[in-house]
PDB file of C-alpha atoms in Angstrom:
ATOM      1  CA  HIS A   1      -7.965 -71.974  49.330  1.00  0.00           C
ATOM      2  CA  VAL A   2      -8.657 -71.313  45.649  1.00  0.00           C
ATOM      3  CA  GLN A   3      -5.726 -71.136  43.277  1.00  0.00           C
ATOM      4  CA  LEU A   4      -5.975 -69.921  39.691  1.00  0.00           C
ATOM      5  CA  VAL A   5      -3.576 -70.755  36.890  1.00  0.00           C
ATOM      6  CA  GLU A   6      -3.731 -68.835  33.629  1.00  0.00           C
ATOM      7  CA  SER A   7      -2.235 -69.659  30.266  1.00  0.00           C
ATOM      8  CA  GLY A   8      -2.418 -68.533  26.672  1.00  0.00           C
ATOM      9  CA  GLY A   9      -0.804 -65.113  26.737  1.00  0.00           C
ATOM     10  CA  ASP A  10       1.386 -64.301  23.772  1.00  0.00           C
ATOM     11  CA  SER A  11       2.634 -61.595  21.430  1.00  0.00           C
ATOM     12  CA  VAL A  12       0.416 -61.063  18.407  1.00  0.00           C
ATOM     13  CA  GLN A  13       0.054 -58.603  15.583  1.00  0.00           C
ATOM     14  CA  PRO A  14      -2.827 -56.125  15.433  1.00  0.00           C
ATOM     15  CA  GLY A  15      -5.945 -57.839  14.142  1.00  0.00           C
ATOM     16  CA  GLY A  16      -4.894 -61.163  15.583  1.00  0.00           C
ATOM     17  CA  SER A  17      -6.696 -63.451  18.003  1.00  0.00           C
ATOM     18  CA  LEU A  18      -5.862 -65.194  21.243  1.00  0.00           C
ATOM     19  CA  ARG A  19      -7.546 -67.546  23.650  1.00  0.00           C
ATOM     20  CA  LEU A  20      -6.720 -67.315  27.327  1.00  0.00           C
ATOM     21  CA  SER A  21      -7.412 -70.192  29.681  1.00  0.00           C
ATOM     22  CA  CYS A  22      -7.665 -70.409  33.441  1.00  0.00           C
ATOM     23  CA  VAL A  23      -8.187 -73.369  35.712  1.00  0.00           C
ATOM     24  CA  ALA A  24      -9.290 -73.098  39.323  1.00  0.00           C
ATOM     25  CA  SER A  25      -8.193 -75.580  41.982  1.00  0.00           C
ATOM     26  CA  MET A  26     -11.783 -75.904  43.196  1.00  0.00           C
ATOM     27  CA  PRO A  27     -15.292 -74.794  42.205  1.00  0.00           C
ATOM     28  CA  THR A  28     -16.153 -71.144  42.639  1.00  0.00           C
ATOM     29  CA  ARG A  29     -19.284 -69.060  42.179  1.00  0.00           C
ATOM     30  CA  CYS A  30     -17.895 -66.506  39.771  1.00  0.00           C
ATOM     31  CA  MET A  31     -14.971 -66.571  37.384  1.00  0.00           C
ATOM     32  CA  GLY A  32     -13.687 -63.816  35.169  1.00  0.00           C
ATOM     33  CA  TRP A  33     -10.878 -61.828  33.668  1.00  0.00           C
ATOM     34  CA  PHE A  34      -9.260 -58.531  34.560  1.00  0.00           C
ATOM     35  CA  ARG A  35      -6.451 -56.721  32.804  1.00  0.00           C
ATOM     36  CA  GLN A  36      -3.856 -54.118  33.671  1.00  0.00           C
ATOM     37  CA  GLY A  37      -2.173 -52.204  30.901  1.00  0.00           C
ATOM     38  CA  PRO A  38       1.071 -50.230  31.225  1.00  0.00           C
ATOM     39  CA  GLY A  39       0.523 -47.311  33.584  1.00  0.00           C
ATOM     40  CA  LYS A  40      -3.135 -48.198  34.067  1.00  0.00           C
ATOM     41  CA  GLU A  41      -5.220 -49.573  36.891  1.00  0.00           C
ATOM     42  CA  ARG A  42      -6.501 -53.101  36.801  1.00  0.00           C
ATOM     43  CA  GLN A  43      -9.962 -53.232  35.275  1.00  0.00           C
ATOM     44  CA  GLY A  44     -12.625 -55.865  34.847  1.00  0.00           C
ATOM     45  CA  VAL A  45     -12.960 -57.352  31.390  1.00  0.00           C
ATOM     46  CA  ALA A  46     -15.455 -60.184  31.631  1.00  0.00           C
ATOM     47  CA  GLY A  47     -17.167 -62.376  34.197  1.00  0.00           C
ATOM     48  CA  ILE A  48     -19.364 -65.432  34.282  1.00  0.00           C
ATOM     49  CA  GLY A  49     -21.635 -66.990  36.850  1.00  0.00           C
ATOM     50  CA  VAL A  50     -20.610 -70.584  37.348  1.00  0.00           C
ATOM     51  CA  GLY A  51     -24.061 -71.652  38.462  1.00  0.00           C
ATOM     52  CA  ASP A  52     -26.244 -69.974  35.842  1.00  0.00           C
ATOM     53  CA  GLY A  53     -23.730 -69.255  33.077  1.00  0.00           C
ATOM     54  CA  ALA A  54     -24.701 -65.593  32.934  1.00  0.00           C
ATOM     55  CA  ARG A  55     -21.981 -63.643  31.135  1.00  0.00           C
ATOM     56  CA  TYR A  56     -20.791 -60.099  31.631  1.00  0.00           C
ATOM     57  CA  VAL A  57     -18.406 -58.270  29.297  1.00  0.00           C
ATOM     58  CA  VAL A  58     -17.383 -54.643  29.641  1.00  0.00           C
ATOM     59  CA  ASP A  59     -19.264 -52.606  27.028  1.00  0.00           C
ATOM     60  CA  SER A  60     -16.186 -51.369  25.181  1.00  0.00           C
ATOM     61  CA  LEU A  61     -15.043 -54.950  24.497  1.00  0.00           C
ATOM     62  CA  LYS A  62     -18.325 -56.540  23.528  1.00  0.00           C
ATOM     63  CA  GLY A  63     -18.143 -58.019  20.069  1.00  0.00           C
ATOM     64  CA  ARG A  64     -14.424 -58.700  20.296  1.00  0.00           C
ATOM     65  CA  PHE A  65     -14.059 -60.511  23.630  1.00  0.00           C
ATOM     66  CA  THR A  66     -16.057 -63.582  24.615  1.00  0.00           C
ATOM     67  CA  ILE A  67     -16.011 -65.402  27.938  1.00  0.00           C
ATOM     68  CA  SER A  68     -16.919 -69.044  28.328  1.00  0.00           C
ATOM     69  CA  MET A  69     -16.417 -71.809  30.826  1.00  0.00           C
ATOM     70  CA  ASP A  70     -16.162 -75.535  31.310  1.00  0.00           C
ATOM     71  CA  LYS A  71     -17.854 -76.100  34.631  1.00  0.00           C
ATOM     72  CA  GLY A  72     -16.650 -79.666  34.907  1.00  0.00           C
ATOM     73  CA  LYS A  73     -13.032 -78.535  34.627  1.00  0.00           C
ATOM     74  CA  ASN A  74     -13.415 -75.427  36.819  1.00  0.00           C
ATOM     75  CA  ALA A  75     -12.081 -73.575  33.777  1.00  0.00           C
ATOM     76  CA  VAL A  76     -12.827 -70.212  32.223  1.00  0.00           C
ATOM     77  CA  TYR A  77     -11.725 -68.960  28.836  1.00  0.00           C
ATOM     78  CA  LEU A  78     -11.403 -65.577  27.163  1.00  0.00           C
ATOM     79  CA  GLU A  79     -11.567 -65.475  23.392  1.00  0.00           C
ATOM     80  CA  MET A  80     -10.132 -62.243  22.025  1.00  0.00           C
ATOM     81  CA  ARG A  81     -10.265 -61.242  18.388  1.00  0.00           C
ATOM     82  CA  ASP A  82      -9.336 -58.238  16.293  1.00  0.00           C
ATOM     83  CA  LEU A  83      -6.728 -57.336  18.879  1.00  0.00           C
ATOM     84  CA  ASP A  84      -5.425 -53.793  19.077  1.00  0.00           C
ATOM     85  CA  PRO A  85      -2.247 -52.416  20.687  1.00  0.00           C
ATOM     86  CA  GLU A  86      -4.541 -50.892  23.325  1.00  0.00           C
ATOM     87  CA  ASP A  87      -5.329 -54.465  24.419  1.00  0.00           C
ATOM     88  CA  THR A  88      -1.729 -54.939  25.516  1.00  0.00           C
ATOM     89  CA  ALA A  89      -1.857 -55.815  29.198  1.00  0.00           C
ATOM     90  CA  MET A  90      -1.317 -58.391  31.861  1.00  0.00           C
ATOM     91  CA  TYR A  91      -4.488 -60.447  31.953  1.00  0.00           C
ATOM     92  CA  TYR A  92      -5.522 -61.885  35.287  1.00  0.00           C
ATOM     93  CA  CYS A  93      -7.937 -64.677  35.908  1.00  0.00           C
ATOM     94  CA  ALA A  94     -10.253 -63.851  38.780  1.00  0.00           C
ATOM     95  CA  ALA A  95     -12.768 -65.707  40.875  1.00  0.00           C
ATOM     96  CA  SER A  96     -14.991 -65.406  43.890  1.00  0.00           C
ATOM     97  CA  LEU A  97     -16.897 -67.627  46.258  1.00  0.00           C
ATOM     98  CA  ARG A  98     -19.459 -64.854  46.621  1.00  0.00           C
ATOM     99  CA  ARG A  99     -21.983 -63.240  44.329  1.00  0.00           C
ATOM    100  CA  PRO A 100     -23.119 -61.238  42.390  1.00  0.00           C
ATOM    101  CA  CYS A 101     -20.862 -62.046  39.456  1.00  0.00           C
ATOM    102  CA  ALA A 102     -21.917 -58.900  37.591  1.00  0.00           C
ATOM    103  CA  LEU A 103     -19.962 -56.673  39.989  1.00  0.00           C
ATOM    104  CA  TRP A 104     -16.206 -56.382  39.532  1.00  0.00           C
ATOM    105  CA  THR A 105     -15.799 -55.807  43.270  1.00  0.00           C
ATOM    106  CA  THR A 106     -17.080 -59.342  43.910  1.00  0.00           C
ATOM    107  CA  TYR A 107     -13.907 -60.841  42.477  1.00  0.00           C
ATOM    108  CA  ASP A 108     -11.334 -61.224  45.234  1.00  0.00           C
ATOM    109  CA  ILE A 109      -9.153 -64.121  44.101  1.00  0.00           C
ATOM    110  CA  TYR A 110      -6.578 -63.572  41.370  1.00  0.00           C
ATOM    111  CA  GLY A 111      -4.066 -65.600  39.429  1.00  0.00           C
ATOM    112  CA  GLN A 112      -0.519 -64.569  38.641  1.00  0.00           C
ATOM    113  CA  GLY A 113      -1.425 -63.190  35.231  1.00  0.00           C
ATOM    114  CA  THR A 114      -0.555 -63.922  31.628  1.00  0.00           C
ATOM    115  CA  GLN A 115       0.923 -61.272  29.343  1.00  0.00           C
ATOM    116  CA  VAL A 116      -0.746 -60.258  26.104  1.00  0.00           C
ATOM    117  CA  THR A 117       1.232 -57.974  23.813  1.00  0.00           C
ATOM    118  CA  VAL A 118      -0.212 -56.590  20.591  1.00  0.00           C
ATOM    119  CA  SER A 119       2.311 -54.911  18.300  1.00  0.00           C
TER     120      SER A 119
END
């Protein structure tokens, strides 16, 4: 049973940066990040294949958001820069024991979330 624990959420000013971290209790095949803003549905943000390191970031966030991992620690990170109030959301770490990692529907394990507020 995979458990995910996120950290790093905070309140920042527009233009600021944050780094989110997530550690899984065991190895998975895919790890990633989703977010859910106020009144919005949860959406995929970024994913990474644990085996091949292939990275996927939603087009609208490319250039500002970067996903990385430490395979040895079962950890995934989300670097966010030039943050905007529209980035305010609960950010959820996600994982899957299945593939492909490029599809948001693959991710079926979620953490409790970490809040990011930009104002």
